[in-house]
Amino acid sequence: MPRRLSRRTSRAVAFRGPVFDVTREGVRLANGRRAVYDVVRHRGSVVLVPQPSRDTVVLIRQFRWAIGRWIWELPAGSLEPGERPDRAARRECAEETGLEPARVRRLGTLYPTPGFCDERMIFYRCTGLAAPRRPPARDEDEQIEPRTFRIADVRRMIARGQIVDMKTVVGLGLAGRSSTA
Ligand SMILES: [Mg+2]
């Protein structure tokens, strides 16, 4: 760690959105030089590893506009303002898989893109999955198809390049290292 910390000298909001802002920030670095950083300031998100059983996981197939393709991935979503992450995990699990978890267990917290974005992804294993009495509300801008996979098959899909979403690879790694609930 440097003895003198970098210090922000200016901050302009270039874009303000419902989930993240983009800022341009002037910084005086610890070595005395100046730099300008464009930063995505994000509210944070939860990533879910919903496991109907020890050796299965629910993935969702979703069209991702930014990359222009359908991909398989772990369910995930941004925190609502002021929302506790474990609550968000339960909510997103129900919204995206149609199943409510009896138990959610935190697996780890990671920064997916620290070069220009402060988003923290909090990973949860979700177990005790059951269909809710009322069908959950789903975000209208999401086209989602959930499906249960054997984890061994998902690992093969990763090895073949059929899964291209990094949080999905990381989430399965975290779930594989911890004991199953
Ligand atoms: Mg989502």
PDB file of C-alpha atoms and ligand atoms in Angstrom:
ATOM      1  CA  MET A   1       0.000   0.000   0.000  1.00  0.00           C
ATOM      2  CA  PRO A   2       1.328   3.489  -0.812  1.00  0.00           C
ATOM      3  CA  ARG A   3       1.966   5.673   2.207  1.00  0.00           C
ATOM      4  CA  ARG A   4       0.238   8.663   0.593  1.00  0.00           C
ATOM      5  CA  LEU A   5      -3.187   7.922  -0.828  1.00  0.00           C
ATOM      6  CA  SER A   6      -4.526   9.228  -4.120  1.00  0.00           C
ATOM      7  CA  ARG A   7      -6.995  12.085  -3.662  1.00  0.00           C
ATOM      8  CA  ARG A   8     -10.001  13.114  -5.764  1.00  0.00           C
ATOM      9  CA  THR A   9      -9.882  16.714  -6.920  1.00  0.00           C
ATOM     10  CA  SER A  10     -12.977  16.901  -9.137  1.00  0.00           C
ATOM     11  CA  ARG A  11     -16.092  14.896  -9.949  1.00  0.00           C
ATOM     12  CA  ALA A  12     -18.635  15.447 -12.735  1.00  0.00           C
ATOM     13  CA  VAL A  13     -21.638  13.219 -13.362  1.00  0.00           C
ATOM     14  CA  ALA A  14     -21.697  12.488 -17.095  1.00  0.00           C
ATOM     15  CA  PHE A  15     -24.749  10.245 -16.902  1.00  0.00           C
ATOM     16  CA  ARG A  16     -27.274   9.476 -14.208  1.00  0.00           C
ATOM     17  CA  GLY A  17     -29.298   6.278 -14.570  1.00  0.00           C
ATOM     18  CA  PRO A  18     -31.633   4.165 -12.465  1.00  0.00           C
ATOM     19  CA  VAL A  19     -28.976   1.569 -11.570  1.00  0.00           C
ATOM     20  CA  PHE A  20     -25.645   3.288 -12.134  1.00  0.00           C
ATOM     21  CA  ASP A  21     -24.077   6.686 -12.773  1.00  0.00           C
ATOM     22  CA  VAL A  22     -21.057   7.444 -14.920  1.00  0.00           C
ATOM     23  CA  THR A  23     -18.657  10.004 -13.482  1.00  0.00           C
ATOM     24  CA  ARG A  24     -15.490  11.700 -14.707  1.00  0.00           C
ATOM     25  CA  GLU A  25     -13.160  12.110 -11.749  1.00  0.00           C
ATOM     26  CA  GLY A  26      -9.938  14.062 -11.498  1.00  0.00           C
ATOM     27  CA  VAL A  27      -7.410  12.533  -9.132  1.00  0.00           C
ATOM     28  CA  ARG A  28      -4.075  13.562  -7.679  1.00  0.00           C
ATOM     29  CA  LEU A  29      -2.150  10.322  -7.459  1.00  0.00           C
ATOM     30  CA  ALA A  30       0.053   9.343  -4.552  1.00  0.00           C
ATOM     31  CA  ASN A  31       3.117  10.060  -6.697  1.00  0.00           C
ATOM     32  CA  GLY A  32       1.957  13.661  -7.255  1.00  0.00           C
ATOM     33  CA  ARG A  33       0.777  13.209 -10.856  1.00  0.00           C
ATOM     34  CA  ARG A  34      -2.751  13.971 -11.993  1.00  0.00           C
ATOM     35  CA  ALA A  35      -5.101  11.591 -13.759  1.00  0.00           C
ATOM     36  CA  VAL A  36      -8.695  11.541 -15.000  1.00  0.00           C
ATOM     37  CA  TYR A  37     -10.859   8.449 -14.589  1.00  0.00           C
ATOM     38  CA  ASP A  38     -14.261   7.666 -16.088  1.00  0.00           C
ATOM     39  CA  VAL A  39     -16.037   5.467 -13.575  1.00  0.00           C
ATOM     40  CA  VAL A  40     -19.295   3.505 -13.512  1.00  0.00           C
ATOM     41  CA  ARG A  41     -20.665   4.005  -9.975  1.00  0.00           C
ATOM     42  CA  HIS A  42     -22.978   1.041  -9.426  1.00  0.00           C
ATOM     43  CA  ARG A  43     -25.397   0.154  -6.616  1.00  0.00           C
ATOM     44  CA  GLY A  44     -24.168  -3.446  -6.418  1.00  0.00           C
ATOM     45  CA  SER A  45     -25.775  -6.725  -7.345  1.00  0.00           C
ATOM     46  CA  VAL A  46     -26.488 -10.266  -6.258  1.00  0.00           C
ATOM     47  CA  VAL A  47     -25.650 -13.427  -8.198  1.00  0.00           C
ATOM     48  CA  LEU A  48     -27.501 -16.607  -7.360  1.00  0.00           C
ATOM     49  CA  VAL A  49     -26.555 -20.263  -7.479  1.00  0.00           C
ATOM     50  CA  PRO A  50     -30.006 -21.872  -7.127  1.00  0.00           C
ATOM     51  CA  GLN A  51     -29.580 -25.581  -6.396  1.00  0.00           C
ATOM     52  CA  PRO A  52     -32.681 -27.796  -6.508  1.00  0.00           C
ATOM     53  CA  SER A  53     -30.335 -30.605  -5.412  1.00  0.00           C
ATOM     54  CA  ARG A  54     -26.635 -31.139  -4.669  1.00  0.00           C
ATOM     55  CA  ASP A  55     -25.694 -31.809  -8.296  1.00  0.00           C
ATOM     56  CA  THR A  56     -28.069 -29.492 -10.159  1.00  0.00           C
ATOM     57  CA  VAL A  57     -28.297 -25.752 -10.737  1.00  0.00           C
ATOM     58  CA  VAL A  58     -30.866 -23.456 -12.350  1.00  0.00           C
ATOM     59  CA  LEU A  59     -29.536 -21.261 -15.157  1.00  0.00           C
ATOM     60  CA  ILE A  60     -31.519 -18.722 -17.133  1.00  0.00           C
ATOM     61  CA  ARG A  61     -31.370 -18.068 -20.844  1.00  0.00           C
ATOM     62  CA  GLN A  62     -31.598 -14.406 -21.574  1.00  0.00           C
ATOM     63  CA  PHE A  63     -31.111 -12.019 -24.497  1.00  0.00           C
ATOM     64  CA  ARG A  64     -28.352  -9.566 -23.594  1.00  0.00           C
ATOM     65  CA  TRP A  65     -28.793  -6.438 -25.628  1.00  0.00           C
ATOM     66  CA  ALA A  66     -25.270  -5.106 -25.003  1.00  0.00           C
ATOM     67  CA  ILE A  67     -23.673  -8.113 -26.695  1.00  0.00           C
ATOM     68  CA  GLY A  68     -26.535  -8.865 -29.066  1.00  0.00           C
ATOM     69  CA  ARG A  69     -26.981 -12.536 -28.203  1.00  0.00           C
ATOM     70  CA  TRP A  70     -28.810 -15.085 -26.087  1.00  0.00           C
ATOM     71  CA  ILE A  71     -26.696 -16.564 -23.294  1.00  0.00           C
ATOM     72  CA  TRP A  72     -27.073 -19.028 -20.421  1.00  0.00           C
ATOM     73  CA  GLU A  73     -26.121 -17.532 -17.066  1.00  0.00           C
ATOM     74  CA  LEU A  74     -26.749 -17.649 -13.331  1.00  0.00           C
ATOM     75  CA  PRO A  75     -29.728 -15.517 -12.254  1.00  0.00           C
ATOM     76  CA  ALA A  76     -28.623 -12.097 -10.991  1.00  0.00           C
ATOM     77  CA  GLY A  77     -29.873  -8.598 -10.423  1.00  0.00           C
ATOM     78  CA  SER A  78     -29.066  -5.181  -9.045  1.00  0.00           C
ATOM     79  CA  LEU A  79     -29.909  -4.149  -5.508  1.00  0.00           C
ATOM     80  CA  GLU A  80     -32.930  -1.906  -5.076  1.00  0.00           C
ATOM     81  CA  PRO A  81     -32.168   1.374  -3.238  1.00  0.00           C
ATOM     82  CA  GLY A  82     -31.524   0.538   0.417  1.00  0.00           C
ATOM     83  CA  GLU A  83     -32.215  -3.162  -0.111  1.00  0.00           C
ATOM     84  CA  ARG A  84     -30.294  -5.705   1.967  1.00  0.00           C
ATOM     85  CA  PRO A  85     -28.355  -8.136  -0.235  1.00  0.00           C
ATOM     86  CA  ASP A  86     -29.875 -11.301   1.282  1.00  0.00           C
ATOM     87  CA  ARG A  87     -33.346  -9.894   0.632  1.00  0.00           C
ATOM     88  CA  ALA A  88     -32.351  -9.071  -2.942  1.00  0.00           C
ATOM     89  CA  ALA A  89     -31.114 -12.646  -3.339  1.00  0.00           C
ATOM     90  CA  ARG A  90     -34.504 -14.051  -2.333  1.00  0.00           C
ATOM     91  CA  ARG A  91     -36.360 -11.570  -4.531  1.00  0.00           C
ATOM     92  CA  GLU A  92     -34.231 -12.121  -7.632  1.00  0.00           C
ATOM     93  CA  CYS A  93     -34.330 -15.894  -7.221  1.00  0.00           C
ATOM     94  CA  ALA A  94     -38.127 -15.844  -7.206  1.00  0.00           C
ATOM     95  CA  GLU A  95     -38.373 -13.317 -10.050  1.00  0.00           C
ATOM     96  CA  GLU A  96     -35.959 -15.027 -12.406  1.00  0.00           C
ATOM     97  CA  THR A  97     -36.350 -18.750 -11.687  1.00  0.00           C
ATOM     98  CA  GLY A  98     -39.967 -18.768 -10.433  1.00  0.00           C
ATOM     99  CA  LEU A  99     -38.774 -20.547  -7.263  1.00  0.00           C
ATOM    100  CA  GLU A 100     -38.536 -19.119  -3.744  1.00  0.00           C
ATOM    101  CA  PRO A 101     -35.548 -20.227  -1.671  1.00  0.00           C
ATOM    102  CA  ALA A 102     -36.016 -21.385   1.930  1.00  0.00           C
ATOM    103  CA  ARG A 103     -32.311 -20.708   2.543  1.00  0.00           C
ATOM    104  CA  VAL A 104     -29.770 -18.305   1.059  1.00  0.00           C
ATOM    105  CA  ARG A 105     -26.098 -18.555   1.989  1.00  0.00           C
ATOM    106  CA  ARG A 106     -23.449 -15.988   1.111  1.00  0.00           C
ATOM    107  CA  LEU A 107     -20.565 -17.501  -0.852  1.00  0.00           C
ATOM    108  CA  GLY A 108     -18.377 -14.473  -1.476  1.00  0.00           C
ATOM    109  CA  THR A 109     -18.130 -10.908  -2.797  1.00  0.00           C
ATOM    110  CA  LEU A 110     -16.181  -9.931  -5.901  1.00  0.00           C
ATOM    111  CA  TYR A 111     -15.574  -6.922  -8.126  1.00  0.00           C
ATOM    112  CA  PRO A 112     -16.224  -8.040 -11.726  1.00  0.00           C
ATOM    113  CA  THR A 113     -14.713  -4.982 -13.423  1.00  0.00           C
ATOM    114  CA  PRO A 114     -12.534  -2.952 -11.021  1.00  0.00           C
ATOM    115  CA  GLY A 115     -10.764  -1.136 -13.854  1.00  0.00           C
ATOM    116  CA  PHE A 116     -13.645   1.259 -14.397  1.00  0.00           C
ATOM    117  CA  CYS A 117     -16.611   0.099 -12.308  1.00  0.00           C
ATOM    118  CA  ASP A 118     -17.190  -0.127  -8.529  1.00  0.00           C
ATOM    119  CA  GLU A 119     -19.959  -2.769  -8.760  1.00  0.00           C
ATOM    120  CA  ARG A 120     -19.721  -5.426  -6.062  1.00  0.00           C
ATOM    121  CA  MET A 121     -21.269  -8.787  -6.878  1.00  0.00           C
ATOM    122  CA  ILE A 122     -22.422 -10.764  -3.849  1.00  0.00           C
ATOM    123  CA  PHE A 123     -22.837 -14.470  -4.543  1.00  0.00           C
ATOM    124  CA  TYR A 124     -25.452 -16.638  -2.806  1.00  0.00           C
ATOM    125  CA  ARG A 125     -26.311 -20.295  -2.882  1.00  0.00           C
ATOM    126  CA  CYS A 126     -30.117 -20.705  -2.834  1.00  0.00           C
ATOM    127  CA  THR A 127     -31.610 -23.969  -1.584  1.00  0.00           C
ATOM    128  CA  GLY A 128     -34.954 -25.295  -0.394  1.00  0.00           C
ATOM    129  CA  LEU A 129     -36.482 -24.072  -3.665  1.00  0.00           C
ATOM    130  CA  ALA A 130     -40.259 -24.146  -3.948  1.00  0.00           C
ATOM    131  CA  ALA A 131     -42.873 -22.653  -6.230  1.00  0.00           C
ATOM    132  CA  PRO A 132     -44.484 -19.603  -4.578  1.00  0.00           C
ATOM    133  CA  ARG A 133     -48.193 -19.402  -3.883  1.00  0.00           C
ATOM    134  CA  ARG A 134     -48.440 -16.264  -6.008  1.00  0.00           C
ATOM    135  CA  PRO A 135     -46.555 -16.027  -9.319  1.00  0.00           C
ATOM    136  CA  PRO A 136     -43.700 -13.506  -8.920  1.00  0.00           C
ATOM    137  CA  ALA A 137     -43.528 -10.176 -10.704  1.00  0.00           C
ATOM    138  CA  ARG A 138     -40.908 -10.095 -13.416  1.00  0.00           C
ATOM    139  CA  ASP A 139     -39.154  -7.049 -14.827  1.00  0.00           C
ATOM    140  CA  GLU A 140     -40.854  -6.237 -18.108  1.00  0.00           C
ATOM    141  CA  ASP A 141     -37.567  -5.573 -19.866  1.00  0.00           C
ATOM    142  CA  GLU A 142     -36.257  -9.066 -19.196  1.00  0.00           C
ATOM    143  CA  GLN A 143     -36.925 -12.061 -21.470  1.00  0.00           C
ATOM    144  CA  ILE A 144     -35.943 -15.011 -19.332  1.00  0.00           C
ATOM    145  CA  GLU A 145     -36.197 -18.775 -19.647  1.00  0.00           C
ATOM    146  CA  PRO A 146     -35.066 -20.804 -16.590  1.00  0.00           C
ATOM    147  CA  ARG A 147     -33.876 -24.410 -16.852  1.00  0.00           C
ATOM    148  CA  THR A 148     -32.361 -26.888 -14.400  1.00  0.00           C
ATOM    149  CA  PHE A 149     -28.998 -28.379 -15.451  1.00  0.00           C
ATOM    150  CA  ARG A 150     -26.737 -30.999 -13.996  1.00  0.00           C
ATOM    151  CA  ILE A 151     -23.662 -29.139 -12.688  1.00  0.00           C
ATOM    152  CA  ALA A 152     -21.388 -31.606 -14.514  1.00  0.00           C
ATOM    153  CA  ASP A 153     -23.088 -30.609 -17.785  1.00  0.00           C
ATOM    154  CA  VAL A 154     -22.643 -26.914 -17.013  1.00  0.00           C
ATOM    155  CA  ARG A 155     -18.913 -27.506 -16.440  1.00  0.00           C
ATOM    156  CA  ARG A 156     -18.754 -29.144 -19.875  1.00  0.00           C
ATOM    157  CA  MET A 157     -20.583 -26.168 -21.414  1.00  0.00           C
ATOM    158  CA  ILE A 158     -17.966 -23.873 -19.824  1.00  0.00           C
ATOM    159  CA  ALA A 159     -15.097 -25.982 -21.176  1.00  0.00           C
ATOM    160  CA  ARG A 160     -16.612 -25.874 -24.686  1.00  0.00           C
ATOM    161  CA  GLY A 161     -17.083 -22.098 -24.605  1.00  0.00           C
ATOM    162  CA  GLN A 162     -20.866 -22.429 -24.615  1.00  0.00           C
ATOM    163  CA  ILE A 163     -21.074 -20.353 -21.431  1.00  0.00           C
ATOM    164  CA  VAL A 164     -19.471 -16.954 -21.887  1.00  0.00           C
ATOM    165  CA  ASP A 165     -20.677 -15.111 -18.794  1.00  0.00           C
ATOM    166  CA  MET A 166     -17.901 -14.664 -16.224  1.00  0.00           C
ATOM    167  CA  LYS A 167     -20.078 -14.423 -13.088  1.00  0.00           C
ATOM    168  CA  THR A 168     -21.544 -17.812 -13.991  1.00  0.00           C
ATOM    169  CA  VAL A 169     -18.123 -19.465 -14.096  1.00  0.00           C
ATOM    170  CA  VAL A 170     -17.113 -17.752 -10.854  1.00  0.00           C
ATOM    171  CA  GLY A 171     -20.364 -18.592  -9.072  1.00  0.00           C
ATOM    172  CA  LEU A 172     -20.074 -22.278  -9.864  1.00  0.00           C
ATOM    173  CA  GLY A 173     -16.482 -22.202  -8.648  1.00  0.00           C
ATOM    174  CA  LEU A 174     -17.510 -20.630  -5.340  1.00  0.00           C
ATOM    175  CA  ALA A 175     -20.384 -23.107  -4.914  1.00  0.00           C
ATOM    176  CA  GLY A 176     -18.093 -26.025  -5.688  1.00  0.00           C
ATOM    177  CA  ARG A 177     -15.598 -25.030  -3.017  1.00  0.00           C
ATOM    178  CA  SER A 178     -18.089 -24.654  -0.178  1.00  0.00           C
ATOM    179  CA  SER A 179     -19.998 -27.489   1.409  1.00  0.00           C
ATOM    180  CA  THR A 180     -23.511 -27.931   0.066  1.00  0.00           C
ATOM    181  CA  ALA A 181     -26.366 -26.700   2.185  1.00  0.00           C
TER     182      ALA A 181
HETATM  183 MG    MG B   1     -31.390 -10.136 -13.924  1.00  0.00          MG
END
